[in-house]
Coordinates of C-alpha atoms and ligand atoms in Angstrom, one line a residue:
M1 CA 0.3 0.2 0.0
A2 CA 1.2 3.7 -1.0
G3 CA 2.4 6.1 1.4
R4 CA 0.4 8.6 -0.3
Q5 CA -3.0 6.5 0.1
L6 CA -2.2 6.3 3.9
K7 CA -1.8 9.9 4.7
E8 CA -4.8 10.5 2.2
I9 CA -6.9 8.1 4.2
F10 CA -5.3 9.8 7.6
R11 CA -5.8 13.5 5.9
A12 CA -9.7 12.2 5.0
F13 CA -10.3 11.3 8.7
H14 CA -9.0 14.3 10.0
A15 CA -11.5 17.1 7.4
R16 CA -14.0 14.2 8.0
D17 CA -14.3 14.1 4.2
E18 CA -16.1 11.2 3.3
L19 CA -15.5 11.6 -0.4
A20 CA -11.4 11.8 -0.1
F21 CA -12.0 8.8 2.1
R22 CA -14.2 6.7 -0.4
R23 CA -11.4 7.3 -2.6
A24 CA -8.2 6.5 -1.2
A25 CA -10.2 3.3 -0.3
M26 CA -11.0 2.5 -3.5
E27 CA -7.3 3.1 -5.4
I28 CA -6.3 0.6 -2.0
I29 CA -9.0 -1.9 -3.5
E30 CA -8.2 -1.6 -6.7
E31 CA -3.8 -2.0 -5.6
E32 CA -4.8 -5.3 -3.5
Q33 CA -6.9 -6.7 -6.6
A34 CA -4.4 -6.2 -9.2
K35 CA -1.7 -7.7 -6.6
H36 CA -4.1 -11.1 -6.8
H37 CA -5.0 -10.5 -3.3
N38 CA -8.1 -11.2 -4.0
A39 CA -9.6 -12.3 -0.9
L40 CA -8.2 -9.3 1.1
A41 CA -9.2 -6.8 -1.8
R42 CA -12.8 -8.5 -1.1
D43 CA -13.0 -8.0 2.9
L44 CA -12.0 -4.3 2.1
Q45 CA -14.7 -4.2 -0.8
K46 CA -17.1 -5.5 1.6
L47 CA -16.5 -3.4 5.1
L48 CA -16.6 0.0 2.8
V49 CA -19.7 -1.3 1.7
A50 CA -20.8 -2.0 4.7
G51 CA -20.3 1.6 6.3
G52 CA -22.9 2.2 3.6
G53 CA -22.8 3.6 -0.3
S54 CA -22.4 2.1 -3.9
L55 CA -19.0 0.7 -5.0
D56 CA -20.0 1.5 -8.5
S57 CA -20.4 4.9 -7.7
G58 CA -17.2 6.3 -6.0
S59 CA -18.5 10.2 -5.8
T60 CA -22.1 9.1 -3.7
I61 CA -21.9 10.3 -0.2
V62 CA -24.1 8.4 1.9
V63 CA -25.2 11.0 4.5
P64 CA -27.7 10.4 7.3
A65 CA -31.4 12.3 6.6
P66 CA -31.3 16.5 8.0
P67 CA -33.1 17.2 11.3
K68 CA -36.4 17.9 11.5
D69 CA -38.4 20.5 13.6
R70 CA -38.8 19.8 17.2
E71 CA -42.5 18.5 16.7
G72 CA -41.3 16.0 13.8
E73 CA -43.2 17.9 11.2
W74 CA -40.7 19.6 8.5
D75 CA -37.4 19.0 7.7
L76 CA -34.8 21.7 8.7
G77 CA -32.6 20.9 5.1
E78 CA -33.0 19.1 1.8
V79 CA -29.6 17.5 0.7
R80 CA -28.9 17.7 -3.1
E81 CA -26.5 16.5 -5.1
P82 CA -25.1 19.9 -7.3
D83 CA -25.1 19.8 -11.2
R84 CA -24.1 23.2 -12.3
L85 CA -20.3 23.7 -12.4
L86 CA -18.6 27.5 -12.5
E87 CA -18.1 27.8 -16.1
D88 CA -21.9 27.8 -16.5
L89 CA -21.9 31.0 -15.1
I90 CA -21.0 34.3 -16.3
L91 CA -19.7 36.4 -13.6
N92 CA -17.7 39.5 -13.7
K93 CA -13.9 38.6 -12.7
T94 CA -13.8 39.8 -9.4
V95 CA -16.1 37.6 -8.6
S96 CA -15.1 34.6 -10.6
S97 CA -11.8 34.6 -9.1
A98 CA -13.3 35.2 -6.2
L99 CA -15.3 31.5 -6.5
E100 CA -12.4 29.9 -8.0
N101 CA -9.8 30.4 -5.2
I102 CA -12.6 29.8 -2.0
V103 CA -12.4 26.2 -3.8
E104 CA -9.4 26.3 -4.1
E105 CA -9.1 27.3 -0.5
V106 CA -11.3 24.4 0.8
R107 CA -9.8 21.9 -0.7
Q108 CA -6.0 23.1 1.0
W109 CA -7.9 23.4 4.4
P110 CA -5.8 21.1 6.2
G111 CA -2.9 22.8 5.2
L112 CA -4.0 26.4 6.3
D113 CA -5.2 24.0 9.8
A114 CA -1.3 23.2 10.2
A115 CA -0.2 26.4 9.6
G116 CA -2.6 27.7 11.9
L117 CA -3.9 30.4 8.9
P118 CA -7.6 31.0 9.8
R119 CA -9.9 29.6 7.3
R120 CA -12.4 31.9 5.3
Q121 CA -15.6 29.1 5.9
R122 CA -18.7 31.5 6.5
L123 CA -19.2 34.0 3.2
L124 CA -21.9 36.0 2.4
L125 CA -23.5 35.9 -1.4
Q126 CA -25.7 39.2 -1.8
G127 CA -26.9 41.0 -4.7
P128 CA -29.9 41.5 -6.8
P129 CA -32.1 38.9 -7.5
G130 CA -31.4 36.5 -10.6
C131 CA -27.7 36.9 -10.9
G132 CA -26.2 33.3 -9.9
K133 CA -26.4 33.0 -6.0
T134 CA -27.9 30.1 -5.4
T135 CA -26.2 28.9 -9.1
A136 CA -22.8 29.5 -7.8
A137 CA -23.6 27.8 -4.4
E138 CA -24.3 24.8 -6.2
A139 CA -21.5 25.2 -8.3
I140 CA -19.4 25.6 -5.7
A141 CA -20.3 22.4 -4.6
A142 CA -20.1 20.9 -7.7
E143 CA -16.6 21.8 -8.3
L144 CA -15.7 19.7 -4.1
G145 CA -17.3 17.1 -5.1
R146 CA -19.2 18.0 -2.2
P147 CA -23.7 17.8 -1.2
L148 CA -25.1 21.1 -1.0
L149 CA -27.3 21.1 1.9
I150 CA -30.2 23.9 1.5
V151 CA -31.3 25.1 5.1
R152 CA -34.9 25.2 4.5
L153 CA -35.5 28.7 6.4
D154 CA -39.4 28.3 6.5
A155 CA -39.1 25.3 8.7
V156 CA -36.1 27.4 10.7
V157 CA -37.9 30.0 11.7
S158 CA -40.2 28.9 14.2
S159 CA -42.8 30.9 16.0
Y160 CA -42.1 29.5 19.2
L161 CA -40.2 31.4 21.2
G162 CA -36.4 30.2 21.4
E163 CA -37.1 27.5 19.2
T164 CA -35.8 29.2 16.1
A165 CA -32.1 29.0 17.3
S166 CA -32.7 25.4 18.4
N167 CA -33.5 25.0 15.2
L168 CA -30.4 26.5 13.6
R169 CA -28.3 24.4 16.7
R170 CA -29.8 21.3 15.1
I171 CA -28.8 22.0 11.7
L172 CA -25.2 22.9 12.5
E173 CA -24.8 20.0 14.4
Y174 CA -26.0 18.2 11.4
A175 CA -23.5 19.9 9.3
D176 CA -20.6 18.7 11.6
Q177 CA -20.9 15.2 10.4
A178 CA -19.9 15.3 6.7
P179 CA -18.5 17.9 4.7
F180 CA -21.3 19.7 3.2
V181 CA -21.7 23.2 1.1
V182 CA -24.0 24.6 3.8
L183 CA -26.7 27.1 2.0
F184 CA -28.9 29.9 4.1
D185 CA -30.9 30.8 1.0
E186 CA -32.8 34.1 1.5
F187 CA -30.7 34.2 4.6
D188 CA -32.9 37.6 5.5
A189 CA -36.0 35.0 6.3
L190 CA -34.4 34.0 9.2
G191 CA -35.9 36.7 11.1
R192 CA -39.0 37.7 9.1
S193 CA -40.9 36.5 11.8
R194 CA -45.1 35.6 10.9
D195 CA -46.6 38.5 12.9
D196 CA -44.0 40.7 14.1
A197 CA -44.8 44.5 12.6
S198 CA -40.7 45.4 13.6
E199 CA -39.5 42.8 10.8
H200 CA -36.4 44.4 10.9
G201 CA -35.1 44.4 14.0
E202 CA -36.1 40.6 14.4
M203 CA -34.4 39.8 11.0
K204 CA -31.3 41.5 12.6
R205 CA -31.4 39.8 15.9
V206 CA -31.7 36.5 14.5
V207 CA -29.0 37.0 12.3
T208 CA -26.8 38.3 15.3
A209 CA -27.3 35.0 16.5
F210 CA -26.7 33.2 13.2
L211 CA -23.3 35.0 13.4
Q212 CA -22.4 34.3 17.4
M213 CA -23.8 31.2 16.5
T214 CA -21.3 29.8 13.4
D215 CA -18.5 32.3 15.0
R216 CA -16.4 29.6 16.4
Y217 CA -17.8 26.9 13.2
R218 CA -14.7 25.0 12.5
G219 CA -16.3 21.7 11.3
P220 CA -16.0 19.9 8.0
S221 CA -18.3 22.1 6.0
L222 CA -18.3 25.7 4.3
L223 CA -20.8 28.2 5.7
L224 CA -23.0 30.1 2.2
A225 CA -25.4 32.6 3.3
A226 CA -27.1 34.5 0.3
T227 CA -29.5 37.6 0.6
N228 CA -30.6 39.8 -2.0
H229 CA -31.8 42.1 1.0
P230 CA -30.1 45.3 1.3
A231 CA -30.7 46.0 4.9
L232 CA -29.2 43.0 5.9
L233 CA -25.6 45.1 4.1
D234 CA -26.8 48.7 5.6
E235 CA -26.5 47.2 9.6
A236 CA -22.7 46.4 8.7
L237 CA -23.6 42.5 9.6
W238 CA -21.7 41.8 6.4
R239 CA -18.2 42.7 8.4
R240 CA -18.7 39.6 10.5
F241 CA -18.6 37.4 7.2
D242 CA -15.2 35.9 6.7
E243 CA -15.9 37.2 2.8
V244 CA -18.6 39.0 0.8
L245 CA -19.7 37.9 -2.9
T246 CA -20.9 40.6 -4.9
F247 CA -22.9 39.5 -7.4
G248 CA -24.1 42.6 -10.1
L249 CA -26.2 42.6 -12.3
P250 CA -24.6 41.8 -16.3
T251 CA -23.6 44.1 -18.1
V252 CA -24.8 43.8 -22.5
H253 CA -22.0 41.9 -22.7
Q254 CA -22.4 39.6 -20.5
L255 CA -26.0 39.0 -21.2
R256 CA -24.6 38.1 -25.0
Q257 CA -22.4 35.9 -23.2
V258 CA -25.6 34.5 -21.0
L259 CA -27.5 34.1 -24.3
R260 CA -24.9 32.1 -26.2
L261 CA -24.0 29.9 -23.7
R262 CA -27.9 29.2 -23.0
L263 CA -28.3 28.6 -27.1
K264 CA -25.1 26.4 -27.1
S265 CA -26.7 23.3 -27.4
V266 CA -29.8 24.6 -29.6
A267 CA -30.4 24.8 -33.0
H268 CA -31.5 28.4 -34.2
S269 CA -31.2 30.8 -37.0
G270 CA -31.1 33.8 -37.9
L271 CA -31.1 35.2 -34.3
E272 CA -29.5 39.2 -33.9
I273 CA -28.4 38.2 -30.0
D274 CA -26.7 41.7 -30.0
R275 CA -30.5 43.4 -30.0
Y276 CA -31.7 41.2 -27.5
A277 CA -28.3 41.6 -24.9
S278 CA -29.0 45.3 -25.7
T279 CA -33.5 45.0 -25.2
L280 CA -32.7 43.3 -21.8
K281 CA -30.2 46.1 -20.7
G282 CA -31.0 46.4 -16.7
R283 CA -31.8 43.1 -16.2
P284 CA -30.4 40.1 -14.7
H285 CA -29.0 37.3 -16.0
A286 CA -32.2 35.2 -15.2
A287 CA -34.2 37.0 -17.9
A288 CA -31.1 36.1 -20.8
E289 CA -32.0 32.7 -19.4
K290 CA -35.7 32.9 -19.5
L291 CA -35.6 34.6 -22.7
V292 CA -34.1 31.3 -24.2
V293 CA -35.8 29.2 -22.7
D294 CA -39.7 30.8 -23.5
A295 CA -38.4 31.0 -26.9
R296 CA -37.4 27.4 -26.9
R297 CA -41.3 26.6 -25.5
N298 CA -42.3 28.6 -28.7
A299 CA -40.4 26.8 -31.3
L300 CA -41.8 23.5 -30.2
M301 CA -45.1 25.0 -30.0
R302 CA -44.9 25.1 -33.5
D303 CA -43.5 22.0 -33.8
S304 CA -40.3 23.3 -34.9
A305 CA -36.8 22.0 -34.2
I306 CA -35.1 25.3 -35.0
V307 CA -35.9 28.1 -32.8
T308 CA -36.0 31.3 -35.0
G309 CA -36.0 35.1 -34.3
E310 CA -40.0 34.7 -34.3
D311 CA -39.6 33.0 -31.2
V312 CA -36.9 35.6 -29.8
D313 CA -39.2 38.1 -30.9
R314 CA -42.6 36.8 -29.9
A315 CA -41.2 36.0 -25.9
L316 CA -39.6 39.0 -25.8
P317 CA -42.5 41.7 -24.5
G318 CA -43.1 38.7 -21.4
I319 CA -39.5 39.4 -20.5
T320 CA -38.7 42.8 -20.3
S321 CA -42.8 43.4 -18.6
R322 CA -41.9 41.8 -16.0
P323 CA -39.8 43.1 -12.6
W324 CA -37.3 41.2 -12.1
Ligands
ATP401 N1 -24.2 35.2 -13.8 C1 -25.2 34.1 -14.3 N2 -24.8 33.6 -15.5 C2 -25.3 32.6 -15.8 N3 -26.5 31.7 -15.5 C3 -27.1 33.1 -14.4 C4 -26.4 33.8 -13.9 N4 -27.0 34.0 -12.5 C5 -28.5 33.7 -13.2 N5 -28.3 32.8 -14.0 C6 -29.2 32.2 -14.0 O1 -30.8 32.5 -13.6 C7 -31.7 31.5 -12.6 C8 -31.6 32.3 -11.6 O2 -30.5 32.0 -10.7 P1 -30.0 31.9 -9.6 O3 -31.6 31.2 -8.6 O4 -28.9 31.7 -9.1 O5 -30.0 33.1 -9.0 P2 -29.6 33.9 -7.6 O6 -29.1 35.3 -7.3 O7 -29.8 33.1 -6.5 O8 -31.7 34.8 -7.1 P3 -32.4 35.3 -5.7 O9 -32.1 36.7 -5.2 O10 -34.2 35.6 -6.5 O11 -32.3 33.8 -5.3 C9 -30.5 30.5 -12.9 O12 -31.8 28.8 -13.4 C10 -29.5 30.5 -14.1 O13 -29.1 29.7 -14.1
MG402 MG1 -31.3 32.8 -4.9

């Protein structure tokens, strides 16, 4: 057995990185098979499977079901296998290199720990709707080969006094069990109690509680919070995150890039992409994506496999007239 694999297994144990552990374990089993140590290879395989998981997919991560609220009624989170990549996103250079750096840095956490350097583990993604915050969280998880744990804030926020904090604690304990990318999506909802007129004050209070609770979090998961609520930023709460990434509205050039990307695998003819991008100016990336989807639907409705300028022009008013 190579020293490299042994080191990898110890490192994976230390980082509680199940995926890395399984990868190294599979390498060892394959090596033993190659040496015709069949009985040993079979025993190791059995032990790995007994721990749960499938052998034909090394990337399958087996995690227990997410916790429920106190009444056992609602799941506090949902685990997803992410399938978006960073290359699916059109972002400005600052944000895209920040995302790449984060991914690389998470891979290097053991090295940072060993050097006594702080990890950047709690990030805030902020910006207007439809500019890629949720998608970026998915892409970070996919790039890291980690499952995405989406926290269900509607279930976490309870009308019972003190219950919100205990739900938060429960979901964080869960995120301690395996290396997830955890997304507190629409994070501002944390403080939005149902019948509280002073909604803003309540939001601040609960978000502060979240920040305190996660202040010393050094578990295996990366914690992401996303918001499009500017009030959160007015309160300087953002300063307490390790990093804040601002997703801005796209330029016309970026809208053009989104249109091209979404049309890449679509048969089309006679499209005036520059004009559509200019018409969409001031709207989010999601608008460009929806334009392509709506145009494709129009083409399908007239039984055509090819999207034409007419299909796009028919879709445009619906996109430009709605608020984004
Ligand atoms: N930067 C981008 N590049 C390419 N596509 C994008 C980008 N941003 C958003 N999209 C597309 O728009 C849709 C909505 O994006 P997403 O849900 O990530 O936005 P969001 O910032 O989380 O919005 P909200 O604040 O409403 O939650 C997605 O399907 C995504 O593919
Ligand atoms: Mg979102």
